Coordinates of C-alpha atoms in Angstrom, one line a residue:
M1 CA -52.2 10.9 -118.4
P2 CA -49.0 8.9 -118.9
I3 CA -48.2 7.5 -122.3
D4 CA -50.4 4.5 -122.7
L5 CA -51.0 1.6 -125.2
T6 CA -53.2 3.8 -127.3
D7 CA -50.5 6.4 -127.6
A8 CA -47.9 3.7 -128.5
L9 CA -50.2 2.3 -131.2
A10 CA -50.6 5.8 -132.7
S11 CA -46.8 6.2 -132.8
L12 CA -46.6 2.9 -134.8
R13 CA -49.3 4.1 -137.2
E14 CA -47.5 7.4 -137.8
G15 CA -44.2 5.7 -138.3
R16 CA -42.5 7.4 -135.3
Q17 CA -41.6 4.0 -133.7
S18 CA -41.3 0.4 -134.5
A19 CA -42.8 -2.4 -132.5
A20 CA -39.4 -4.0 -132.1
A21 CA -37.8 -0.8 -130.7
L22 CA -40.7 -0.4 -128.2
L23 CA -40.4 -4.0 -127.2
A24 CA -36.6 -3.6 -126.6
T25 CA -37.4 -0.8 -124.1
N26 CA -40.0 -3.0 -122.4
L27 CA -37.6 -5.9 -122.1
A28 CA -34.8 -3.7 -120.7
R29 CA -37.2 -2.4 -118.1
A30 CA -38.2 -6.0 -117.3
D31 CA -34.5 -6.6 -116.4
A32 CA -34.3 -3.5 -114.1
P33 CA -34.5 -3.8 -110.3
A34 CA -38.0 -2.4 -110.2
C35 CA -39.2 -5.6 -111.9
E36 CA -37.5 -8.0 -109.5
H37 CA -39.8 -11.0 -108.8
I38 CA -42.4 -10.0 -111.3
F39 CA -41.9 -12.7 -114.0
L40 CA -42.0 -16.4 -113.3
R41 CA -40.9 -17.1 -116.9
R42 CA -40.2 -14.8 -119.8
F43 CA -41.2 -15.2 -123.4
D44 CA -38.7 -12.9 -125.0
A45 CA -38.2 -14.8 -128.2
E46 CA -41.9 -15.2 -128.9
A47 CA -42.5 -11.5 -128.0
L48 CA -39.8 -10.4 -130.4
A49 CA -41.3 -12.5 -133.2
A50 CA -44.7 -10.9 -132.7
A51 CA -43.2 -7.4 -132.7
Q52 CA -41.2 -8.2 -135.9
A53 CA -44.3 -9.6 -137.6
S54 CA -46.1 -6.4 -136.9
D55 CA -43.3 -4.3 -138.3
A56 CA -43.1 -6.6 -141.4
A57 CA -46.8 -6.1 -142.0
A58 CA -46.4 -2.3 -141.9
A59 CA -43.4 -2.5 -144.2
R60 CA -45.6 -4.4 -146.8
G61 CA -48.2 -1.7 -146.5
E62 CA -50.6 -3.9 -144.6
P63 CA -52.5 -2.9 -141.5
R64 CA -50.8 -3.7 -138.2
P65 CA -52.8 -6.0 -135.9
P66 CA -55.0 -4.4 -133.3
L67 CA -52.4 -4.6 -130.5
G68 CA -49.6 -3.8 -132.9
G69 CA -46.9 -6.2 -131.6
L70 CA -46.8 -4.4 -128.3
A71 CA -45.9 -5.9 -124.9
V72 CA -48.6 -7.6 -122.8
S73 CA -47.9 -9.7 -119.8
V74 CA -49.9 -12.8 -118.7
K75 CA -50.8 -13.9 -115.2
D76 CA -49.4 -17.3 -114.4
L77 CA -53.0 -18.7 -114.1
F78 CA -53.5 -18.7 -117.9
D79 CA -52.2 -21.4 -120.2
V80 CA -49.6 -20.3 -122.8
A81 CA -48.8 -23.1 -125.3
G82 CA -45.5 -24.7 -124.6
M83 CA -45.2 -23.3 -121.1
P84 CA -46.2 -24.7 -117.7
T85 CA -48.9 -22.9 -115.7
T86 CA -48.0 -23.0 -112.0
A87 CA -50.1 -20.3 -110.2
A88 CA -46.9 -19.2 -108.5
S89 CA -47.1 -22.3 -106.3
A90 CA -44.4 -24.8 -105.3
A91 CA -47.1 -27.4 -105.3
M92 CA -47.4 -26.9 -109.1
D93 CA -43.8 -26.7 -110.0
D94 CA -43.9 -30.0 -112.0
A95 CA -46.8 -28.9 -114.1
P96 CA -46.4 -30.0 -117.7
P97 CA -46.3 -27.5 -120.6
A98 CA -49.7 -26.4 -121.8
T99 CA -50.7 -27.9 -125.1
R100 CA -52.7 -24.8 -126.3
D101 CA -53.3 -21.2 -125.3
A102 CA -56.2 -20.3 -123.0
P103 CA -58.9 -18.6 -125.1
A104 CA -58.0 -15.2 -123.5
V105 CA -54.3 -15.7 -124.4
A106 CA -55.2 -16.9 -127.9
R107 CA -57.3 -13.7 -128.5
L108 CA -54.4 -11.5 -127.3
R109 CA -52.0 -13.4 -129.6
A110 CA -54.4 -13.2 -132.6
A111 CA -54.7 -9.4 -132.0
G112 CA -50.9 -9.1 -132.3
A113 CA -49.9 -8.8 -128.6
A114 CA -46.2 -9.5 -127.9
L115 CA -46.6 -11.8 -124.9
V116 CA -43.6 -11.0 -122.7
G117 CA -44.0 -13.5 -119.9
H118 CA -46.0 -15.2 -117.1
T119 CA -46.2 -12.9 -114.1
H120 CA -46.1 -13.4 -110.4
L121 CA -49.2 -13.6 -108.2
S122 CA -50.4 -14.4 -104.8
E123 CA -50.3 -18.2 -104.7
F124 CA -53.4 -19.6 -106.5
A125 CA -54.7 -16.0 -106.7
F126 CA -56.0 -16.3 -103.1
S127 CA -54.9 -13.0 -101.5
G128 CA -55.3 -9.3 -102.2
V129 CA -52.0 -8.5 -100.6
G130 CA -49.6 -9.9 -103.2
I131 CA -47.1 -11.6 -100.9
N132 CA -45.7 -14.9 -102.1
P133 CA -43.3 -17.0 -100.0
H134 CA -42.1 -19.2 -102.8
H135 CA -40.7 -16.8 -105.4
G136 CA -40.3 -13.5 -103.6
T137 CA -42.7 -10.6 -103.4
P138 CA -42.6 -7.8 -106.0
R139 CA -42.4 -4.5 -104.4
N140 CA -44.6 -1.6 -105.4
P141 CA -42.5 0.4 -107.8
V142 CA -44.8 3.5 -107.7
T143 CA -44.7 4.0 -104.0
H144 CA -41.0 3.1 -103.8
A145 CA -40.2 5.9 -106.2
L146 CA -42.1 8.3 -103.8
D147 CA -40.9 7.3 -100.4
G148 CA -38.2 4.6 -100.8
L149 CA -40.1 2.0 -98.7
D150 CA -40.9 -1.5 -99.7
R151 CA -44.7 -1.6 -99.9
I152 CA -47.0 -4.3 -101.1
P153 CA -47.9 -4.4 -104.8
G154 CA -51.5 -5.6 -104.1
G155 CA -52.9 -8.9 -105.3
S156 CA -53.5 -11.2 -106.5
T157 CA -52.3 -9.9 -109.9
S158 CA -49.2 -8.5 -108.3
G159 CA -46.6 -9.1 -111.0
G160 CA -49.0 -8.1 -113.8
A161 CA -49.6 -4.7 -112.2
V162 CA -45.9 -4.1 -111.6
S163 CA -45.2 -5.1 -115.2
V164 CA -47.4 -2.2 -116.3
A165 CA -46.3 0.3 -113.6
A166 CA -42.6 -0.3 -114.2
G167 CA -42.9 -0.2 -118.0
A168 CA -42.2 -3.9 -118.8
A169 CA -45.6 -4.2 -120.5
W170 CA -48.4 -1.9 -121.8
A171 CA -51.1 -4.1 -120.3
A172 CA -51.5 -7.2 -118.1
L173 CA -53.9 -10.1 -118.5
G174 CA -55.1 -11.0 -115.0
S175 CA -58.0 -12.4 -113.1
D176 CA -60.4 -11.0 -110.5
T177 CA -62.3 -13.1 -108.0
G178 CA -62.6 -10.6 -105.2
G179 CA -60.6 -7.6 -106.5
S180 CA -57.4 -9.1 -107.9
L181 CA -57.3 -6.6 -110.9
R182 CA -58.6 -3.6 -109.0
I183 CA -56.6 -3.8 -105.8
P184 CA -53.1 -3.8 -107.4
A185 CA -54.3 -1.2 -109.8
A186 CA -55.5 1.0 -107.0
L187 CA -52.2 0.6 -105.0
Q188 CA -50.0 1.3 -108.0
G189 CA -51.9 4.2 -109.7
L190 CA -53.2 2.1 -112.6
V191 CA -56.5 1.2 -114.2
G192 CA -58.1 -2.2 -113.4
F193 CA -61.3 -3.3 -115.1
K194 CA -63.4 -6.2 -113.9
G195 CA -66.0 -6.7 -116.5
T196 CA -69.2 -8.8 -116.2
A197 CA -67.8 -12.3 -115.5
R198 CA -69.2 -14.0 -118.6
R199 CA -67.7 -11.5 -121.1
V200 CA -64.2 -13.2 -121.2
P201 CA -63.9 -16.9 -121.4
L202 CA -62.1 -18.6 -118.5
G203 CA -61.1 -21.9 -120.2
G204 CA -57.4 -22.7 -119.7
C205 CA -57.3 -20.6 -116.5
L206 CA -56.7 -22.3 -113.2
P207 CA -59.8 -21.6 -111.1
L208 CA -60.2 -20.1 -107.7
S209 CA -63.9 -19.8 -107.4
P210 CA -65.8 -20.4 -110.7
S211 CA -68.9 -18.6 -109.4
L212 CA -66.8 -15.4 -109.0
D213 CA -63.8 -15.6 -111.2
T214 CA -63.4 -13.0 -114.0
A215 CA -60.7 -12.4 -116.6
G216 CA -59.6 -8.9 -117.5
A217 CA -56.7 -6.5 -117.8
I218 CA -54.7 -3.9 -115.9
T219 CA -53.8 -0.9 -118.1
R220 CA -52.6 2.7 -117.9
S221 CA -55.8 4.4 -119.0
V222 CA -59.5 3.8 -119.3
R223 CA -59.3 3.9 -123.1
D224 CA -56.7 1.1 -122.9
A225 CA -59.1 -0.9 -120.7
A226 CA -61.8 -0.6 -123.3
L227 CA -59.4 -1.7 -126.0
L228 CA -58.2 -4.8 -124.0
D229 CA -61.8 -5.7 -123.1
S230 CA -62.8 -5.6 -126.8
V231 CA -59.9 -8.0 -127.6
L232 CA -60.5 -10.3 -124.6
S233 CA -64.2 -10.5 -124.9
G234 CA -64.4 -10.6 -128.7
A235 CA -67.4 -8.3 -128.4
P236 CA -66.4 -4.6 -128.6
L237 CA -68.7 -2.4 -126.6
E238 CA -70.4 0.8 -127.8
I239 CA -69.0 3.0 -125.0
D240 CA -71.5 5.4 -123.6
A241 CA -70.2 8.9 -124.5
R242 CA -72.6 11.1 -122.5
P243 CA -71.1 14.2 -121.0
L244 CA -70.3 14.1 -117.3
S245 CA -73.4 16.1 -116.4
A246 CA -75.7 13.6 -118.0
W247 CA -74.7 10.7 -115.6
R248 CA -76.4 9.8 -112.4
F249 CA -73.7 8.9 -109.9
A250 CA -74.3 7.8 -106.3
I251 CA -72.3 7.0 -103.2
T252 CA -73.4 4.8 -100.4
P253 CA -72.6 6.5 -97.1
T254 CA -71.9 3.3 -95.1
F255 CA -69.8 0.2 -95.5
M256 CA -67.8 1.2 -98.5
Q257 CA -66.7 4.4 -96.7
D258 CA -66.3 2.8 -93.2
E259 CA -62.9 3.0 -91.5
L260 CA -61.0 4.8 -94.4
E261 CA -57.4 5.8 -93.8
P262 CA -57.3 9.6 -93.7
A263 CA -55.4 9.9 -97.0
I264 CA -58.0 7.7 -98.7
A265 CA -60.9 9.7 -97.2
S266 CA -59.3 13.0 -98.3
A267 CA -58.6 11.8 -101.8
F268 CA -62.1 10.4 -102.2
E269 CA -63.8 13.6 -101.0
R270 CA -61.5 15.7 -103.2
A271 CA -62.4 13.6 -106.2
L272 CA -66.1 14.0 -105.5
A273 CA -65.7 17.7 -105.2
T274 CA -63.8 17.9 -108.5
L275 CA -66.4 15.9 -110.2
R276 CA -69.2 18.1 -108.8
S277 CA -67.4 21.2 -110.0
A278 CA -67.2 19.6 -113.4
G279 CA -70.9 19.2 -113.5
A280 CA -71.4 15.7 -112.2
R281 CA -74.6 14.9 -110.2
I282 CA -73.7 12.8 -107.2
E283 CA -76.3 11.7 -104.7
E284 CA -76.3 9.6 -101.6
R285 CA -78.1 6.3 -102.0
A286 CA -78.6 3.9 -99.1
L287 CA -78.2 0.2 -100.0
P288 CA -79.8 -1.6 -97.1
A289 CA -78.8 -5.0 -98.4
L290 CA -75.1 -4.1 -98.6
P291 CA -74.0 -5.1 -95.1
R292 CA -75.5 -8.5 -95.6
V293 CA -72.5 -9.3 -97.8
A294 CA -70.8 -10.4 -94.7
E295 CA -73.2 -13.3 -94.4
L296 CA -72.0 -14.6 -97.8
Q297 CA -68.4 -14.7 -96.6
T298 CA -68.9 -16.6 -93.4
Q299 CA -66.1 -19.3 -93.0
G300 CA -64.7 -18.2 -96.3
G301 CA -68.0 -18.4 -98.1
I302 CA -68.4 -19.4 -101.7
T303 CA -64.7 -18.8 -102.6
A304 CA -63.5 -21.2 -99.9
A305 CA -66.1 -23.8 -100.7
E306 CA -65.2 -23.8 -104.4
A307 CA -61.4 -23.6 -103.8
W308 CA -61.6 -26.6 -101.5
A309 CA -63.4 -28.6 -104.2
W310 CA -60.5 -28.0 -106.6
H311 CA -57.6 -28.2 -104.1
H312 CA -58.5 -30.9 -101.6
A313 CA -56.8 -33.8 -103.3
R314 CA -53.6 -31.7 -104.0
L315 CA -53.6 -30.5 -100.5
A316 CA -53.7 -34.1 -99.2
E317 CA -50.7 -34.9 -101.3
R318 CA -48.7 -31.7 -101.2
G319 CA -50.1 -29.5 -98.5
D320 CA -46.6 -28.8 -97.1
R321 CA -45.7 -27.1 -100.4
Y322 CA -48.5 -24.6 -100.2
D323 CA -48.2 -21.1 -98.7
P324 CA -49.5 -21.9 -95.2
R325 CA -51.7 -18.8 -95.2
V326 CA -53.3 -19.8 -98.5
A327 CA -53.8 -23.4 -97.4
L328 CA -55.5 -22.2 -94.2
R329 CA -58.0 -20.2 -96.2
I330 CA -58.7 -23.0 -98.6
R331 CA -59.2 -25.5 -95.8
R332 CA -62.0 -23.4 -94.4
G333 CA -64.0 -24.7 -97.3
A334 CA -63.8 -28.2 -95.9
S335 CA -66.4 -27.3 -93.2
I336 CA -68.9 -26.1 -95.8
A337 CA -71.2 -29.0 -96.5
P338 CA -73.0 -29.3 -99.9
D339 CA -76.3 -28.1 -98.5
A340 CA -74.6 -25.2 -96.8
Y341 CA -72.8 -24.3 -100.1
Q342 CA -76.1 -24.4 -102.0
A343 CA -77.6 -22.2 -99.3
L344 CA -74.8 -19.7 -99.9
L345 CA -75.6 -19.7 -103.6
D346 CA -79.3 -19.2 -103.0
A347 CA -78.6 -16.4 -100.5
R348 CA -76.3 -14.7 -103.0
Q349 CA -79.1 -14.6 -105.6
R350 CA -81.5 -13.1 -103.1
W351 CA -78.9 -10.5 -102.1
I352 CA -78.2 -9.7 -105.8
H353 CA -82.0 -9.1 -106.3
D354 CA -82.2 -6.8 -103.3
M355 CA -79.1 -4.9 -104.2
K356 CA -80.2 -4.3 -107.8
T357 CA -83.6 -3.2 -106.6
S358 CA -82.1 -0.5 -104.4
M359 CA -79.6 0.6 -107.1
Q360 CA -82.3 1.4 -109.7
G361 CA -82.2 4.9 -111.2
I362 CA -78.4 5.2 -110.7
D363 CA -76.0 4.8 -113.6
V364 CA -72.8 4.1 -111.6
F365 CA -71.8 4.0 -108.0
L366 CA -68.6 5.6 -106.7
S367 CA -66.5 4.4 -103.8
P368 CA -62.9 4.1 -102.7
T369 CA -61.4 1.0 -104.3
V370 CA -59.7 0.0 -101.1
P371 CA -59.8 1.7 -97.7
L372 CA -56.1 1.9 -97.2
Q373 CA -52.9 2.8 -99.0
A374 CA -50.2 0.2 -99.7
P375 CA -48.7 -0.9 -96.4
E376 CA -45.1 -2.0 -95.9
I377 CA -44.3 -5.6 -96.7
A378 CA -42.1 -6.5 -93.8
P379 CA -44.7 -6.3 -90.9
L380 CA -47.0 -8.5 -93.0
L381 CA -44.4 -11.2 -93.4
H382 CA -44.0 -11.6 -89.6
S383 CA -47.6 -11.4 -88.4
D384 CA -50.4 -13.7 -89.5
D385 CA -53.0 -11.6 -87.6
L386 CA -51.9 -8.4 -89.4
F387 CA -51.7 -10.2 -92.8
F388 CA -55.3 -11.6 -92.5
A389 CA -56.7 -8.3 -91.2
T390 CA -55.0 -6.3 -94.0
N391 CA -56.2 -8.8 -96.6
A392 CA -59.8 -8.6 -95.4
R393 CA -59.6 -4.8 -95.5
L394 CA -58.2 -4.8 -99.0
L395 CA -60.9 -7.1 -100.3
R396 CA -63.9 -5.5 -98.5
N397 CA -65.1 -3.0 -101.2
T398 CA -64.0 -4.9 -104.3
A399 CA -65.5 -8.2 -103.3
V400 CA -68.9 -6.7 -103.2
V401 CA -68.9 -6.3 -107.0
N402 CA -67.9 -10.0 -107.6
L403 CA -70.7 -11.2 -105.3
L404 CA -73.1 -8.8 -107.1
D405 CA -72.0 -10.4 -110.4
G406 CA -71.3 -6.8 -111.4
C407 CA -68.7 -4.8 -113.3
A408 CA -66.3 -2.2 -112.0
I409 CA -63.2 -0.2 -112.7
S410 CA -60.6 1.3 -110.5
I411 CA -58.9 4.5 -111.7
P412 CA -56.3 6.7 -109.9
C413 CA -57.6 9.7 -108.0
E414 CA -54.4 10.8 -106.1
R415 CA -52.6 14.0 -106.8
P416 CA -49.0 14.0 -108.2
G417 CA -46.5 13.2 -105.4
E418 CA -49.1 11.3 -103.3
L419 CA -49.2 7.6 -102.7
P420 CA -51.7 6.0 -105.1
V421 CA -55.5 6.0 -104.3
G422 CA -58.1 4.2 -106.3
L423 CA -61.6 5.4 -107.2
M424 CA -64.0 2.6 -108.0
L425 CA -66.9 3.0 -110.4
W426 CA -69.3 0.0 -110.2
A427 CA -72.7 -1.2 -111.4
P428 CA -74.7 -4.5 -111.7
A429 CA -74.0 -7.0 -114.4
S430 CA -74.0 -6.1 -118.1
R431 CA -73.5 -2.4 -117.6
D432 CA -69.9 -2.6 -118.8
A433 CA -70.3 0.1 -121.5
A434 CA -71.8 2.5 -118.9
V435 CA -69.0 1.8 -116.4
L436 CA -66.3 2.4 -119.1
G437 CA -68.0 5.4 -120.5
A438 CA -68.5 7.0 -117.1
A439 CA -64.9 6.2 -116.1
A440 CA -63.6 7.9 -119.2
R441 CA -65.4 11.1 -118.3
V442 CA -64.4 10.9 -114.6
E443 CA -60.7 10.2 -115.6
A444 CA -60.7 13.3 -117.8
A445 CA -62.4 15.5 -115.1
L446 CA -59.9 14.4 -112.5
A447 CA -57.0 15.0 -114.8
A448 CA -58.3 18.5 -115.6
G449 CA -58.8 19.2 -111.9
A450 CA -55.2 18.2 -111.1
R451 CA -53.8 20.7 -113.5

């Protein structure tokens, strides 16, 4: 496991490091080529003040705050007092400064986070690819170090994930409407936790689809994910600590495993074999309702309908300043009449009931987070057809959990030297403690199996 936020906090407690020194390293990495295009605006002075306040408390013999004055980045959807919130869109470039922090940001600040900046994203968080024509697209630093190619970072929390992968931050605040935390985590060898939607308040966050939006974090480890969830939710979970052999895991043989790239299929099967060797019980469980998820996404589904409701007036005034691909997806919602939208919501509730019924008796389901590894950026810039097909593939597995109103986490399952591959653990709503507990056991088993 790489050095994570929990390790950094331990080094502070033991007096081996200062928060200011650790922050200096983060800010130096933020200036490096690997972090090009990841920050829309930096908060260096505020971050340094938080780090110095943590060090001053320690010097007085007082406890450091829970996040210790360590670097955390913020997706440019969340209000930060005194800063504009622009969702990485040219259509929002005259947004006024926020008058107060979003609740999620306020909780990070109160816990002693050194907020280092607003990070890049797919415009208005409406893509799993991470490409942005307005401000440049961050390249995937993990894959670039392996093969030298410019590959996508994943979206929509593209800059947030890169900030963690490249060492500019220990964790990243982001959002997840259809996979926007888990997709970039999977493509960059990180951990992305999408908790049950209502755990973290979404006030002060520009919406995409209020029915599906979730706030959460990208981190370097499962234990860091649990720590950030406790801060963001204000309700620490009692993580389920059963041994691996005490869990009932399941895979569903169709849909989530359809049309996997060979490298994804190989890594997934290897991960399952490693877990079985470590004592995990993994069964196949059919989910007959699962393919019906496509019905909820017809013509853009709930997301397009709700995005259109928020954007239609701005599109009428400034449509030429939107990413054309994002505008096209939002405009699909114009054709969804109120009665059709209500029918989608009703169909979703029936689907959730049917899914939960067929999932009974299983603690956590396992699947590949996404069915492909990070593709190169250049071909996606030049082909709308390829872009939309790739986006749909990236979102396919992760969006199931949002529509289920569930919780999920993506953890790395590739071997050293391989391009990143994500393993997703997922369950219905309010099973966050189980998902985090199982993920901690799975993470440890996979790490032991790789040695």
